[in-house]
Short mmCIF file of N, CA, C and O in Angstrom, two decimals:
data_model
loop_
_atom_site.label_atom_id
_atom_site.label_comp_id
_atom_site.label_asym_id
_atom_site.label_seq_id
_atom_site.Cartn_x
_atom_site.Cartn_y
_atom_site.Cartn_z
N UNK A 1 53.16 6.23 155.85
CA UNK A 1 52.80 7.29 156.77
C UNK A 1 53.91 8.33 156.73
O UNK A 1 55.08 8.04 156.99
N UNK A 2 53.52 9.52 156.42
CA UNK A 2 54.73 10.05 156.80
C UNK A 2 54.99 10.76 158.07
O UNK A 2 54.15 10.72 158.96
N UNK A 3 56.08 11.39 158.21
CA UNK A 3 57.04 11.51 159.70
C UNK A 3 56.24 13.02 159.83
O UNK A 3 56.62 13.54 160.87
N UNK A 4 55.49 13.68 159.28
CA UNK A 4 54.97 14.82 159.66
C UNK A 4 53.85 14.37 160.64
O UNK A 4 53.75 14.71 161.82
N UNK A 5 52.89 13.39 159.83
CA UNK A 5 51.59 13.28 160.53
C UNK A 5 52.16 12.03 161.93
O UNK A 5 51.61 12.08 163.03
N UNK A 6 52.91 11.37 161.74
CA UNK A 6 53.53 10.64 163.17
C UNK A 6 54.22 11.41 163.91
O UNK A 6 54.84 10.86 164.82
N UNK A 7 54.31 12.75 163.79
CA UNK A 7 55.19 13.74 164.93
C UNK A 7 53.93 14.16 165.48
O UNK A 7 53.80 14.05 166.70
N UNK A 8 52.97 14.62 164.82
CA UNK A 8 52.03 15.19 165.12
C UNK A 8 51.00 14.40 166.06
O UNK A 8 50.70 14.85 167.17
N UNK A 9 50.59 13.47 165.70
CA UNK A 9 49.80 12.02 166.73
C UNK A 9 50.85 12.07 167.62
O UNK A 9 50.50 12.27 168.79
N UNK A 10 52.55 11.90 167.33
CA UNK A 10 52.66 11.56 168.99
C UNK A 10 53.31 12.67 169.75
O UNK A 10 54.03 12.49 170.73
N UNK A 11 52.90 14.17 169.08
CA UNK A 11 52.79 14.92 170.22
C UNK A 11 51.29 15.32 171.32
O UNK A 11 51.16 16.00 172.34
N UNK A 12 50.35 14.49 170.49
CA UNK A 12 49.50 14.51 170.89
C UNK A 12 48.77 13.60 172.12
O UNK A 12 47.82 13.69 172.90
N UNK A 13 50.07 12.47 171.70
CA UNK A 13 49.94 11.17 172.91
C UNK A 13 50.90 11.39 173.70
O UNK A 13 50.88 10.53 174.57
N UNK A 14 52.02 12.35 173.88
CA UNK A 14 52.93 12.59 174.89
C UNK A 14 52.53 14.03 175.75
O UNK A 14 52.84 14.05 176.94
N UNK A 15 51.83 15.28 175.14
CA UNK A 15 51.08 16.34 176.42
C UNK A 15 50.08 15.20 177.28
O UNK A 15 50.21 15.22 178.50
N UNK A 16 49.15 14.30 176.74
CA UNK A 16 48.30 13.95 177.75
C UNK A 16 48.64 12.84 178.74
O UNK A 16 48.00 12.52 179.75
N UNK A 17 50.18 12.10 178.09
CA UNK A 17 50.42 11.17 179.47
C UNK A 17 50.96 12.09 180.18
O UNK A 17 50.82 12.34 181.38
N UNK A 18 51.49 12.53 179.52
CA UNK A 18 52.71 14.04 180.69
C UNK A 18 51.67 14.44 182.31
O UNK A 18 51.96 14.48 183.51
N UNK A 19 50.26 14.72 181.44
CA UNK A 19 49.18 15.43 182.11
C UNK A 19 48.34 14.31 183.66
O UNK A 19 47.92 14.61 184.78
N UNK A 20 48.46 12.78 182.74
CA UNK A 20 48.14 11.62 183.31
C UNK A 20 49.06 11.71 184.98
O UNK A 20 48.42 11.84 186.03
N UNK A 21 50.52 11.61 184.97
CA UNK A 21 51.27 11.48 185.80
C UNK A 21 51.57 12.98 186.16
O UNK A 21 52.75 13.03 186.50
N UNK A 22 51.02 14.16 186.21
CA UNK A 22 51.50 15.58 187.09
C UNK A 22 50.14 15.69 187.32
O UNK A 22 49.85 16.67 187.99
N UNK A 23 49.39 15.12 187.03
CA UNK A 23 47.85 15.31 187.56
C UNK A 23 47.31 15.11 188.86
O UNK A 23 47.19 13.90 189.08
N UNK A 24 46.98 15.76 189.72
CA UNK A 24 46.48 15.41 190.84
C UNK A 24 45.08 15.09 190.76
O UNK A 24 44.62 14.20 191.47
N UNK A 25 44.36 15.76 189.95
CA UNK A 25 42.81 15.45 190.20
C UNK A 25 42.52 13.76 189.18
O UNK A 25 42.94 13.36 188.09
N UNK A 26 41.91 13.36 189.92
CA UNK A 26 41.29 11.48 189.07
C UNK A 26 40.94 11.86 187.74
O UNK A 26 41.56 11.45 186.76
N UNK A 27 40.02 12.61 187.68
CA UNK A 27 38.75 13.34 186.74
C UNK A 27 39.67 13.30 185.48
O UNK A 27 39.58 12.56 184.49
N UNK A 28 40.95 14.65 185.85
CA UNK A 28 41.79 14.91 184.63
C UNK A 28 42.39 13.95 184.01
O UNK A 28 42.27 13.74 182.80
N UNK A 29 43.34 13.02 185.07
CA UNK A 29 43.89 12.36 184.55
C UNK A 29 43.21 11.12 183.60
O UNK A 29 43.77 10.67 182.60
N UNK A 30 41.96 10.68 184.11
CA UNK A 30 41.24 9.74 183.45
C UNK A 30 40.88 10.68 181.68
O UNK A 30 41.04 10.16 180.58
N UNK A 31 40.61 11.45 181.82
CA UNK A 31 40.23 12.10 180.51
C UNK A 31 41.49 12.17 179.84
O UNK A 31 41.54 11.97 178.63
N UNK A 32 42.51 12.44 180.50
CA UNK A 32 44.22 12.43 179.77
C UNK A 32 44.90 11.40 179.08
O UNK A 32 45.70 11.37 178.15
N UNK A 33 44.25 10.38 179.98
CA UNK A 33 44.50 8.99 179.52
C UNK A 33 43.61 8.25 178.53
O UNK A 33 43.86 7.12 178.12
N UNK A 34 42.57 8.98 178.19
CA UNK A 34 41.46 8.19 176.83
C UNK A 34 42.17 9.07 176.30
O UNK A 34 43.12 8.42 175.88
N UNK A 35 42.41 10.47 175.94
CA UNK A 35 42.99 10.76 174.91
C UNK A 35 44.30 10.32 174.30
O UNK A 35 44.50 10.23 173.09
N UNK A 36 45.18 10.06 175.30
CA UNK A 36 46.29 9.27 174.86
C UNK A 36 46.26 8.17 174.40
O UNK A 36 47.28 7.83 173.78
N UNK A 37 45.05 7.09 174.51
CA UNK A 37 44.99 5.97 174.43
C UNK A 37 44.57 6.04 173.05
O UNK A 37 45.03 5.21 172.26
N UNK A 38 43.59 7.09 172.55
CA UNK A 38 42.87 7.33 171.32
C UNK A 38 44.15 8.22 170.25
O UNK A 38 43.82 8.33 169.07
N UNK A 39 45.21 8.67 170.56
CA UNK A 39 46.06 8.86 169.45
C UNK A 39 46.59 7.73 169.39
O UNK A 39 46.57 7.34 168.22
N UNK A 40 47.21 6.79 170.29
CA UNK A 40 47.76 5.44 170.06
C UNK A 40 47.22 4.67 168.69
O UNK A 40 47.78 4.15 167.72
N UNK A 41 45.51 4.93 169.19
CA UNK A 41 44.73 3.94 168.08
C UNK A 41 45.02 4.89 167.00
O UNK A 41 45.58 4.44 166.00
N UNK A 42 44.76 6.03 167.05
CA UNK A 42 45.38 6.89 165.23
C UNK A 42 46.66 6.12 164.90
O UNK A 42 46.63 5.45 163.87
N UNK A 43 48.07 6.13 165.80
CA UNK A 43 48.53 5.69 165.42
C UNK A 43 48.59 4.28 164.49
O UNK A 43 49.33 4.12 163.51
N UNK A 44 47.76 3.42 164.98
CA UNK A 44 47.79 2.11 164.23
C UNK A 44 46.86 2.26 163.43
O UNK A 44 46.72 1.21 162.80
N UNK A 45 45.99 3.18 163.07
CA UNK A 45 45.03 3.51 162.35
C UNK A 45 45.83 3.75 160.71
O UNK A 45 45.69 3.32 159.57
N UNK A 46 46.74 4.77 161.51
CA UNK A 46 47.57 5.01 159.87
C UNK A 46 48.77 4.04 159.70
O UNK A 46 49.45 4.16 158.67
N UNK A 47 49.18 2.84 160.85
CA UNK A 47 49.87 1.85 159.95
C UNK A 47 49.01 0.60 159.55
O UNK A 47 49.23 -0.57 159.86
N UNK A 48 47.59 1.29 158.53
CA UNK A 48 47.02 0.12 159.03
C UNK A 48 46.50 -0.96 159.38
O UNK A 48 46.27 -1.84 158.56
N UNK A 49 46.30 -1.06 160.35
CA UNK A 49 46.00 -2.10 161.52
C UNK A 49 44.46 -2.11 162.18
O UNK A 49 44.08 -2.56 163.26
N UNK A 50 43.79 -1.48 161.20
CA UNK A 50 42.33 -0.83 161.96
C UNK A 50 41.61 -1.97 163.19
O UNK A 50 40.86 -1.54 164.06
N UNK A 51 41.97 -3.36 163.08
CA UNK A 51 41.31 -4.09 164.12
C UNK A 51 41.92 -3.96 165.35
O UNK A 51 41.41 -4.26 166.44
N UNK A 52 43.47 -3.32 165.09
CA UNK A 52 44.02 -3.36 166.35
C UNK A 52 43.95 -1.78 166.97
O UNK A 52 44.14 -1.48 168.15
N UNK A 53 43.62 -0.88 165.92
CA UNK A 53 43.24 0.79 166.38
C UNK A 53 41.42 0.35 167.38
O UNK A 53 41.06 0.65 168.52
N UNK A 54 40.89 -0.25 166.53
CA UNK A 54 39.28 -0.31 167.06
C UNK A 54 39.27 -1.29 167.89
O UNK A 54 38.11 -1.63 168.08
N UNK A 55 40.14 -2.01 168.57
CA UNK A 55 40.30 -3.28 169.69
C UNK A 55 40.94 -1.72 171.16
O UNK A 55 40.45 -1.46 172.26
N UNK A 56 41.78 -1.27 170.65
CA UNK A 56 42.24 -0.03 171.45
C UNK A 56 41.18 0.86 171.98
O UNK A 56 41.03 1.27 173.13
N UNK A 57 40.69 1.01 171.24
CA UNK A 57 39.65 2.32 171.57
C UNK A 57 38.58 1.73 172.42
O UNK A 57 38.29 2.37 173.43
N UNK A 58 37.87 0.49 172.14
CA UNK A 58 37.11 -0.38 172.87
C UNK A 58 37.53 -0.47 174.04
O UNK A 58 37.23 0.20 175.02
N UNK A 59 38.68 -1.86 173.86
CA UNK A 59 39.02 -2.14 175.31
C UNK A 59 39.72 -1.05 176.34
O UNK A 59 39.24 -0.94 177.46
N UNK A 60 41.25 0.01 175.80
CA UNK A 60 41.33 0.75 176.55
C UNK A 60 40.57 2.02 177.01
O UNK A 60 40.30 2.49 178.11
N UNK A 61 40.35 2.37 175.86
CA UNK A 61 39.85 3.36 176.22
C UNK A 61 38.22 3.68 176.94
O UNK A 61 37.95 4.52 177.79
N UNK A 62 37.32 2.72 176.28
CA UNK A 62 36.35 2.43 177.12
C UNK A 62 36.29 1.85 178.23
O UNK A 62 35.13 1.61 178.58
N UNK A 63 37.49 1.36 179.29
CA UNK A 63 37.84 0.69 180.38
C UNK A 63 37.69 1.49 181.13
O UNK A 63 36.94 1.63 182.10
N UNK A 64 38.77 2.29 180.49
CA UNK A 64 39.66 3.46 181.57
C UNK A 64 37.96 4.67 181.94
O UNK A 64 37.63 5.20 183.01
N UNK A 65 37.14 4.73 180.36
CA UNK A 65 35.76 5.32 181.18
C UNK A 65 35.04 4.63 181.77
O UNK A 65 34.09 5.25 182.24
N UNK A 66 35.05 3.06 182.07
CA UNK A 66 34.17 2.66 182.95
C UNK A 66 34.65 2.72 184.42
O UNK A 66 33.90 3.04 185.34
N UNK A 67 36.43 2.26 184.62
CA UNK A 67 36.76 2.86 185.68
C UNK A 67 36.28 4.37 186.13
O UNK A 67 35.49 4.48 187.07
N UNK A 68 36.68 5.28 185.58
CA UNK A 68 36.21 6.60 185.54
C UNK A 68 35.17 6.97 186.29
O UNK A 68 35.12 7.78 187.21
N UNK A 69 33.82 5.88 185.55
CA UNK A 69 31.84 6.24 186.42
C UNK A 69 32.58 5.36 187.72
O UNK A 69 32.74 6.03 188.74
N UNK A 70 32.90 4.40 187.74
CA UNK A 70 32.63 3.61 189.34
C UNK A 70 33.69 4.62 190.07
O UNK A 70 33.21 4.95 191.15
N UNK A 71 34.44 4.98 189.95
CA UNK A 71 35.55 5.73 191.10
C UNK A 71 34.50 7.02 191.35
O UNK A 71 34.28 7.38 192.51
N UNK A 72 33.92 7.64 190.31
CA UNK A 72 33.18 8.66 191.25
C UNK A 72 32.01 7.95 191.66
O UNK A 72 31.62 8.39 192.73
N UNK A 73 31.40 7.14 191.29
CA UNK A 73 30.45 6.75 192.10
C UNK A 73 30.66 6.10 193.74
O UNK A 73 29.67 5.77 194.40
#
């Protein structure tokens, strides 16, 4: 992998936790946090690890949207 495309994924996973914790609204932060969770999985995507990128994206990131429907519901 090189250090260009890993600067790049994890500037992409550090604006949206940033966004997660200065966030006041639920809404944002839940959307801030699948995206962060989904460069993580790029990340292991390109060392890779694809069962543990597609175990990521499943369990966290589809969690964090099922939390997501029940809190507004």
């Amino acid at each position: 992998m090189s250090p260009l495309l890993f600067y790049l994924i994890a500037g992409i996973i550090i604006i949206p936790a940033l966004a997660v914790v200065v966030s006041e609204n639920l809404f944002h932060a839940g959307l801030s946090m699948i995206v962060s969770f989904l460069g993580i999985a790029a990340i292991y995507a390109t060392l890779s690890a694809p069962f543990v990128a597609a175990m990521q994206v499943l369990v966290y990131a589809g969690a964090i949207a099922v939390i997501l429907l029940f809190a507004f519901m």
